[in-house]
mmCIF file of C-alpha atoms in Angstrom:
data_model
loop_
_atom_site.group_PDB
_atom_site.id
_atom_site.type_symbol
_atom_site.label_atom_id
_atom_site.label_comp_id
_atom_site.label_asym_id
_atom_site.label_seq_id
_atom_site.Cartn_x
_atom_site.Cartn_y
_atom_site.Cartn_z
ATOM 1 C CA SER D 4 -78.697 -2.782 15.025
ATOM 2 C CA LEU D 5 -76.915 0.555 17.556
ATOM 3 C CA PRO D 6 -79.192 0.620 20.904
ATOM 4 C CA PHE D 7 -79.727 4.107 21.095
ATOM 5 C CA ARG D 8 -82.800 5.997 22.907
ATOM 6 C CA ALA D 9 -84.760 8.110 20.942
ATOM 7 C CA VAL D 10 -84.820 11.423 23.266
ATOM 8 C CA THR D 11 -88.120 12.833 21.569
ATOM 9 C CA PRO D 12 -90.861 9.835 22.637
ATOM 10 C CA GLY D 13 -89.640 9.539 26.614
ATOM 11 C CA SER D 14 -88.129 12.808 27.714
ATOM 12 C CA VAL D 15 -89.020 16.238 24.927
ATOM 13 C CA ASN D 16 -93.437 14.803 25.188
ATOM 14 C CA PHE D 17 -95.406 14.125 27.338
ATOM 15 C CA GLU D 18 -98.648 12.788 28.286
ATOM 16 C CA GLY D 19 -101.059 14.673 31.397
ATOM 17 C CA ARG D 20 -100.222 17.633 33.086
ATOM 18 C CA GLN D 21 -96.486 18.054 34.498
ATOM 19 C CA SER D 22 -97.046 18.684 38.322
ATOM 20 C CA GLY D 23 -92.835 19.831 38.777
ATOM 21 C CA PRO D 24 -89.628 20.411 36.700
ATOM 22 C CA THR D 25 -87.766 17.132 35.669
ATOM 23 C CA TRP D 26 -84.926 16.251 34.708
ATOM 24 C CA GLU D 27 -82.350 13.428 33.818
ATOM 25 C CA SER D 28 -78.713 12.912 33.360
ATOM 26 C CA PHE D 29 -77.639 10.883 29.933
ATOM 27 C CA THR D 30 -74.970 10.423 28.113
ATOM 28 C CA GLY D 31 -74.880 11.357 24.440
ATOM 29 C CA ALA D 32 -73.266 12.290 21.070
ATOM 30 C CA PHE D 33 -75.155 15.265 19.584
ATOM 31 C CA LEU D 34 -74.916 17.067 16.011
ATOM 32 C CA PHE D 35 -75.479 21.012 15.533
ATOM 33 C CA ALA D 36 -76.370 21.337 12.088
ATOM 34 C CA ASP D 37 -77.024 25.586 10.718
ATOM 35 C CA ALA D 38 -77.421 26.255 7.045
ATOM 36 C CA SER D 39 -75.530 29.232 5.791
ATOM 37 C CA GLY D 40 -78.143 31.571 2.355
ATOM 38 C CA PHE D 41 -81.190 32.239 4.430
ATOM 39 C CA THR D 42 -81.165 35.363 4.404
ATOM 40 C CA ALA D 43 -79.733 35.948 0.700
ATOM 41 C CA LEU D 44 -82.807 33.470 -0.246
ATOM 42 C CA THR D 45 -85.690 35.686 1.708
ATOM 43 C CA GLU D 46 -83.985 38.837 -0.147
ATOM 44 C CA ALA D 47 -84.998 36.756 -3.634
ATOM 45 C CA LEU D 48 -88.339 35.553 -2.407
ATOM 46 C CA ALA D 49 -89.190 39.296 -1.313
ATOM 47 C CA VAL D 50 -89.713 40.423 -4.473
ATOM 48 C CA HIS D 51 -92.147 37.770 -5.230
ATOM 49 C CA ASP D 52 -96.238 38.717 -4.204
ATOM 50 C CA ASP D 53 -95.585 34.514 -3.146
ATOM 51 C CA GLY D 54 -92.384 34.776 -1.589
ATOM 52 C CA ALA D 55 -93.651 34.615 2.347
ATOM 53 C CA GLU D 56 -95.234 30.539 0.625
ATOM 54 C CA ARG D 57 -91.973 29.731 -2.010
ATOM 55 C CA LEU D 58 -89.802 30.532 1.502
ATOM 56 C CA CYS D 59 -92.734 28.164 3.677
ATOM 57 C CA ASP D 60 -92.099 25.783 0.953
ATOM 58 C CA ILE D 61 -87.931 25.901 0.802
ATOM 59 C CA LEU D 62 -88.497 25.538 4.500
ATOM 60 C CA ASN D 63 -90.449 22.851 4.495
ATOM 61 C CA GLY D 64 -88.020 21.240 1.539
ATOM 62 C CA TYR D 65 -84.792 21.173 2.703
ATOM 63 C CA PHE D 66 -85.666 20.571 6.302
ATOM 64 C CA GLY D 67 -87.410 18.531 5.505
ATOM 65 C CA MET D 68 -84.292 16.375 3.576
ATOM 66 C CA LEU D 69 -82.298 17.118 6.984
ATOM 67 C CA ILE D 70 -84.410 15.341 9.501
ATOM 68 C CA SER D 71 -85.330 12.380 7.930
ATOM 69 C CA ILE D 72 -81.556 11.944 7.016
ATOM 70 C CA VAL D 73 -81.049 12.464 10.619
ATOM 71 C CA THR D 74 -83.403 9.939 11.687
ATOM 72 C CA SER D 75 -82.157 7.192 9.210
ATOM 73 C CA TRP D 76 -78.817 7.449 10.969
ATOM 74 C CA GLY D 77 -80.032 6.539 14.658
ATOM 75 C CA GLY D 78 -80.945 10.142 15.388
ATOM 76 C CA ASP D 79 -83.076 12.444 17.130
ATOM 77 C CA ILE D 80 -84.500 16.100 16.404
ATOM 78 C CA VAL D 81 -84.029 17.782 19.979
ATOM 79 C CA LYS D 82 -84.699 21.614 19.778
ATOM 80 C CA PHE D 83 -84.619 23.732 16.395
ATOM 81 C CA ALA D 84 -83.053 27.372 17.105
ATOM 82 C CA GLY D 85 -83.835 29.814 14.088
ATOM 83 C CA ASP D 86 -82.635 27.596 10.039
ATOM 84 C CA ALA D 87 -80.165 25.659 12.612
ATOM 85 C CA MET D 88 -80.966 22.477 15.052
ATOM 86 C CA LEU D 89 -79.687 20.567 17.602
ATOM 87 C CA CYS D 90 -79.569 16.657 16.603
ATOM 88 C CA SER D 91 -78.905 13.491 19.559
ATOM 89 C CA TRP D 92 -77.413 9.811 20.010
ATOM 90 C CA GLN D 93 -78.569 8.983 23.767
ATOM 91 C CA LEU D 94 -77.448 5.993 24.759
ATOM 92 C CA PRO D 95 -79.055 3.640 26.848
ATOM 93 C CA LYS D 96 -78.515 3.438 30.684
ATOM 94 C CA LYS D 97 -77.050 -0.066 32.237
ATOM 95 C CA GLY D 98 -80.331 -1.842 33.190
ATOM 96 C CA GLU D 99 -82.705 -0.095 29.988
ATOM 97 C CA GLU D 100 -83.188 -2.366 26.609
ATOM 98 C CA GLY D 101 -80.795 -2.427 24.365
ATOM 99 C CA ALA D 102 -78.052 -1.970 27.324
ATOM 100 C CA GLU D 103 -76.890 -5.597 26.915
ATOM 101 C CA ASP D 104 -74.342 -7.408 29.349
ATOM 102 C CA GLY D 105 -70.796 -7.332 28.722
ATOM 103 C CA MET D 106 -71.094 -4.193 26.150
ATOM 104 C CA ASN D 107 -69.144 -1.845 26.381
ATOM 105 C CA PHE D 108 -70.195 1.682 27.162
ATOM 106 C CA LEU D 109 -67.476 3.322 25.483
ATOM 107 C CA ASP D 110 -67.112 0.914 22.310
ATOM 108 C CA LEU D 111 -71.228 2.120 22.418
ATOM 109 C CA GLN D 112 -70.325 5.882 22.280
ATOM 110 C CA ARG D 113 -67.778 5.302 20.040
ATOM 111 C CA GLN D 114 -70.157 4.033 17.812
ATOM 112 C CA ALA D 115 -72.574 6.926 18.417
ATOM 113 C CA CYS D 116 -70.479 9.232 16.954
ATOM 114 C CA LEU D 117 -69.640 7.607 13.995
ATOM 115 C CA ARG D 118 -73.029 7.245 13.246
ATOM 116 C CA VAL D 119 -72.608 11.362 14.259
ATOM 117 C CA ALA D 120 -69.586 11.296 11.398
ATOM 118 C CA ALA D 121 -71.343 9.499 9.557
ATOM 119 C CA CYS D 122 -74.541 11.293 9.198
ATOM 120 C CA SER D 123 -72.851 15.117 8.620
ATOM 121 C CA PHE D 124 -70.714 12.969 5.719
ATOM 122 C CA GLU D 125 -74.826 13.069 4.073
ATOM 123 C CA LEU D 126 -76.121 15.943 5.006
ATOM 124 C CA HIS D 127 -72.563 17.758 3.525
ATOM 125 C CA GLY D 128 -72.941 15.292 0.192
ATOM 126 C CA ARG D 129 -77.020 16.107 -0.201
ATOM 127 C CA LEU D 130 -76.998 19.738 1.044
ATOM 128 C CA HIS D 131 -74.124 21.397 0.272
ATOM 129 C CA ASN D 132 -74.888 23.534 -2.502
ATOM 130 C CA TYR D 133 -78.018 22.997 -2.689
ATOM 131 C CA GLU D 134 -79.771 25.173 -5.237
ATOM 132 C CA ALA D 135 -83.181 26.694 -2.643
ATOM 133 C CA SER D 136 -83.895 29.021 -5.968
ATOM 134 C CA PRO D 137 -82.675 30.032 -9.443
ATOM 135 C CA GLY D 138 -79.113 31.164 -8.026
ATOM 136 C CA VAL D 139 -79.610 30.866 -4.545
ATOM 137 C CA PHE D 140 -77.171 28.233 -3.086
ATOM 138 C CA LEU D 141 -78.030 26.557 0.845
ATOM 139 C CA SER D 142 -75.012 24.565 2.783
ATOM 140 C CA LEU D 143 -74.296 23.549 6.309
ATOM 141 C CA HIS D 144 -71.470 23.265 8.721
ATOM 142 C CA MET D 145 -71.779 21.550 11.599
ATOM 143 C CA GLY D 146 -70.421 20.958 15.342
ATOM 144 C CA MET D 147 -70.123 17.849 17.081
ATOM 145 C CA SER D 148 -69.129 16.480 20.191
ATOM 146 C CA THR D 149 -69.945 13.559 22.873
ATOM 147 C CA GLY D 150 -70.135 13.231 26.531
ATOM 148 C CA GLU D 151 -72.490 13.271 29.339
ATOM 149 C CA VAL D 152 -75.634 16.165 29.347
ATOM 150 C CA ILE D 153 -78.760 16.644 31.223
ATOM 151 C CA GLY D 154 -81.952 16.962 30.350
ATOM 152 C CA MET D 155 -85.174 19.247 31.913
ATOM 153 C CA HIS D 156 -88.207 19.880 31.407
ATOM 154 C CA ALA D 157 -88.218 23.629 32.679
ATOM 155 C CA GLY D 158 -90.996 26.584 33.354
ATOM 156 C CA GLY D 159 -93.827 26.318 34.191
ATOM 157 C CA ILE D 160 -96.042 29.531 34.306
ATOM 158 C CA PHE D 161 -99.864 28.078 32.551
ATOM 159 C CA ASN D 162 -98.342 24.474 32.641
ATOM 160 C CA ARG D 163 -96.242 26.009 29.504
ATOM 161 C CA TRP D 164 -92.731 23.743 29.841
ATOM 162 C CA GLU D 165 -89.901 23.989 27.666
ATOM 163 C CA TYR D 166 -86.874 21.126 27.019
ATOM 164 C CA LEU D 167 -83.287 22.119 27.539
ATOM 165 C CA GLN D 168 -80.554 20.254 27.130
ATOM 166 C CA PHE D 169 -76.816 21.235 28.943
ATOM 167 C CA GLY D 170 -73.689 20.276 29.366
ATOM 168 C CA PRO D 171 -70.149 20.434 28.147
ATOM 169 C CA PRO D 172 -70.149 18.602 25.055
ATOM 170 C CA LEU D 173 -72.684 21.378 23.381
ATOM 171 C CA ASP D 174 -70.470 24.155 25.169
ATOM 172 C CA ASP D 175 -68.429 22.165 23.455
ATOM 173 C CA ILE D 176 -70.699 22.201 19.606
ATOM 174 C CA GLY D 177 -71.003 26.194 20.869
ATOM 175 C CA ILE D 178 -67.296 26.207 19.844
ATOM 176 C CA ALA D 179 -67.924 23.899 16.905
ATOM 177 C CA GLU D 180 -70.294 25.440 14.796
ATOM 178 C CA PRO D 181 -68.845 29.342 14.448
ATOM 179 C CA ALA D 182 -65.458 26.838 13.467
ATOM 180 C CA ALA D 183 -66.172 25.285 10.909
ATOM 181 C CA ALA D 184 -66.601 26.668 7.172
ATOM 182 C CA CYS D 185 -69.566 25.717 4.812
ATOM 183 C CA GLY D 186 -69.535 21.864 3.847
ATOM 184 C CA GLU D 187 -67.577 21.302 6.963
ATOM 185 C CA THR D 188 -68.177 19.857 10.552
ATOM 186 C CA VAL D 189 -65.816 21.055 13.579
ATOM 187 C CA ALA D 190 -65.632 17.349 16.068
ATOM 188 C CA SER D 191 -64.713 18.501 19.709
ATOM 189 C CA PRO D 192 -61.232 17.083 21.684
ATOM 190 C CA ALA D 193 -63.775 14.508 23.169
ATOM 191 C CA ALA D 194 -65.744 13.300 19.930
ATOM 192 C CA TRP D 195 -62.102 12.939 18.135
ATOM 193 C CA GLU D 196 -60.381 11.313 20.844
ATOM 194 C CA LEU D 197 -63.004 8.240 19.974
ATOM 195 C CA ILE D 198 -63.134 8.211 16.254
ATOM 196 C CA LYS D 199 -59.475 9.526 15.211
ATOM 197 C CA GLY D 200 -59.384 5.949 14.714
ATOM 198 C CA GLU D 201 -61.180 5.755 11.335
ATOM 199 C CA VAL D 202 -61.696 9.229 10.347
ATOM 200 C CA GLU D 203 -59.024 11.536 8.937
ATOM 201 C CA GLY D 204 -58.784 15.041 9.541
ATOM 202 C CA GLU D 205 -57.210 18.476 9.463
ATOM 203 C CA GLY D 206 -57.317 20.864 12.986
ATOM 204 C CA CYS D 207 -59.124 23.876 12.937
ATOM 205 C CA SER D 208 -56.686 27.181 12.354
ATOM 206 C CA GLY D 209 -57.528 31.181 12.725
ATOM 207 C CA GLY D 210 -56.287 31.085 16.706
ATOM 208 C CA GLY D 211 -59.500 30.857 19.050
ATOM 209 C CA PRO D 212 -60.999 28.186 21.544
ATOM 210 C CA ALA D 213 -61.013 26.030 18.466
ATOM 211 C CA GLU D 214 -57.566 25.766 17.365
ATOM 212 C CA GLU D 215 -56.166 26.578 20.882
ATOM 213 C CA ARG D 216 -58.108 23.354 22.151
ATOM 214 C CA SER D 217 -57.042 21.199 19.254
ATOM 215 C CA PHE D 218 -61.016 20.629 17.140
ATOM 216 C CA MET D 219 -60.800 19.038 14.451
ATOM 217 C CA ILE D 220 -62.249 19.162 11.179
ATOM 218 C CA MET D 221 -63.195 15.826 9.887
ATOM 219 C CA LYS D 222 -62.788 15.047 5.991
ATOM 220 C CA ARG D 223 -63.428 11.632 4.737
ATOM 221 C CA PHE D 224 -63.381 7.694 6.503
ATOM 222 C CA LYS D 225 -60.398 5.955 6.776
ATOM 223 C CA LYS D 226 -60.038 3.677 3.484
ATOM 224 C CA GLY D 227 -60.479 0.464 4.813
ATOM 225 C CA GLY D 228 -61.077 1.275 8.408
ATOM 226 C CA SER D 229 -63.386 -1.240 10.300
ATOM 227 C CA ALA D 230 -65.732 1.710 10.931
ATOM 228 C CA THR D 231 -69.453 0.099 10.676
ATOM 229 C CA PRO D 232 -71.634 2.926 12.838
ATOM 230 C CA GLY D 233 -75.308 0.424 12.397
ATOM 231 C CA ASP D 234 -76.725 -2.523 10.500
ATOM 232 C CA ALA D 235 -79.524 -1.255 9.956
ATOM 233 C CA HIS D 236 -77.215 0.257 7.139
ATOM 234 C CA GLN D 237 -74.339 -2.364 7.070
ATOM 235 C CA PHE D 238 -72.189 0.897 5.609
ATOM 236 C CA ASP D 239 -73.695 1.173 2.400
ATOM 237 C CA LYS D 240 -73.657 4.980 2.775
ATOM 238 C CA LYS D 241 -70.069 4.168 2.948
ATOM 239 C CA ILE D 242 -69.212 5.018 -0.907
ATOM 240 C CA ILE D 243 -70.694 8.694 0.251
ATOM 241 C CA CYS D 244 -69.458 8.446 3.781
ATOM 242 C CA GLN D 245 -65.824 8.633 2.062
ATOM 243 C CA GLN D 246 -65.853 11.619 -0.351
ATOM 244 C CA VAL D 247 -63.906 14.394 0.015
ATOM 245 C CA LEU D 248 -65.185 17.530 1.702
ATOM 246 C CA LEU D 249 -64.920 20.615 -0.370
#
């Protein structure tokens, strides 16, 4: 399988007392998934005496499936932000386990981006128009990017620390995700450059930085392409990935 580094064990979790802020830079591929429909769901459940309990069960079920799909493609959940979450595929650094001699780093980055694309297609295929409650449906719109970011622990008051990631790829996600309609994933220019040989897409419209900077809406993997995002799947999910996103 491809040697992507887990963010969570090494970076987010730590044992003992933190003596001060820490940070590291790394290259990765990133996916920000935002769920739509929770406002309508909350309003629909508010009339029930057990509405809060029902909402909790639905959230656990929906995000449980989302997390399972992301981790099955080798991604890590970095942070939740309300009804959205940031996922990361962190590449190994030179000299670390998994960074084999002779491996082209750009090819590894490309494979990470293809995994993100495949993951996003499966997320849409399984969770688009998901009926959370009678007549109430949830969907995802997502942005993906790639590049170098900084991950750091900040804070320290009462030994409470917050793990943060920042850098140009996350700035790009801030453009890509709002440009995606429900059922769509928009790729940053850097990510699209790496996957355009294997993925069909179309340019964003409607003006703004997404159109000006040529952000792309991903549609499907190209038929007959050579994309193989990870030996763990042998791309047995390619049927899902090749479906048109409606």
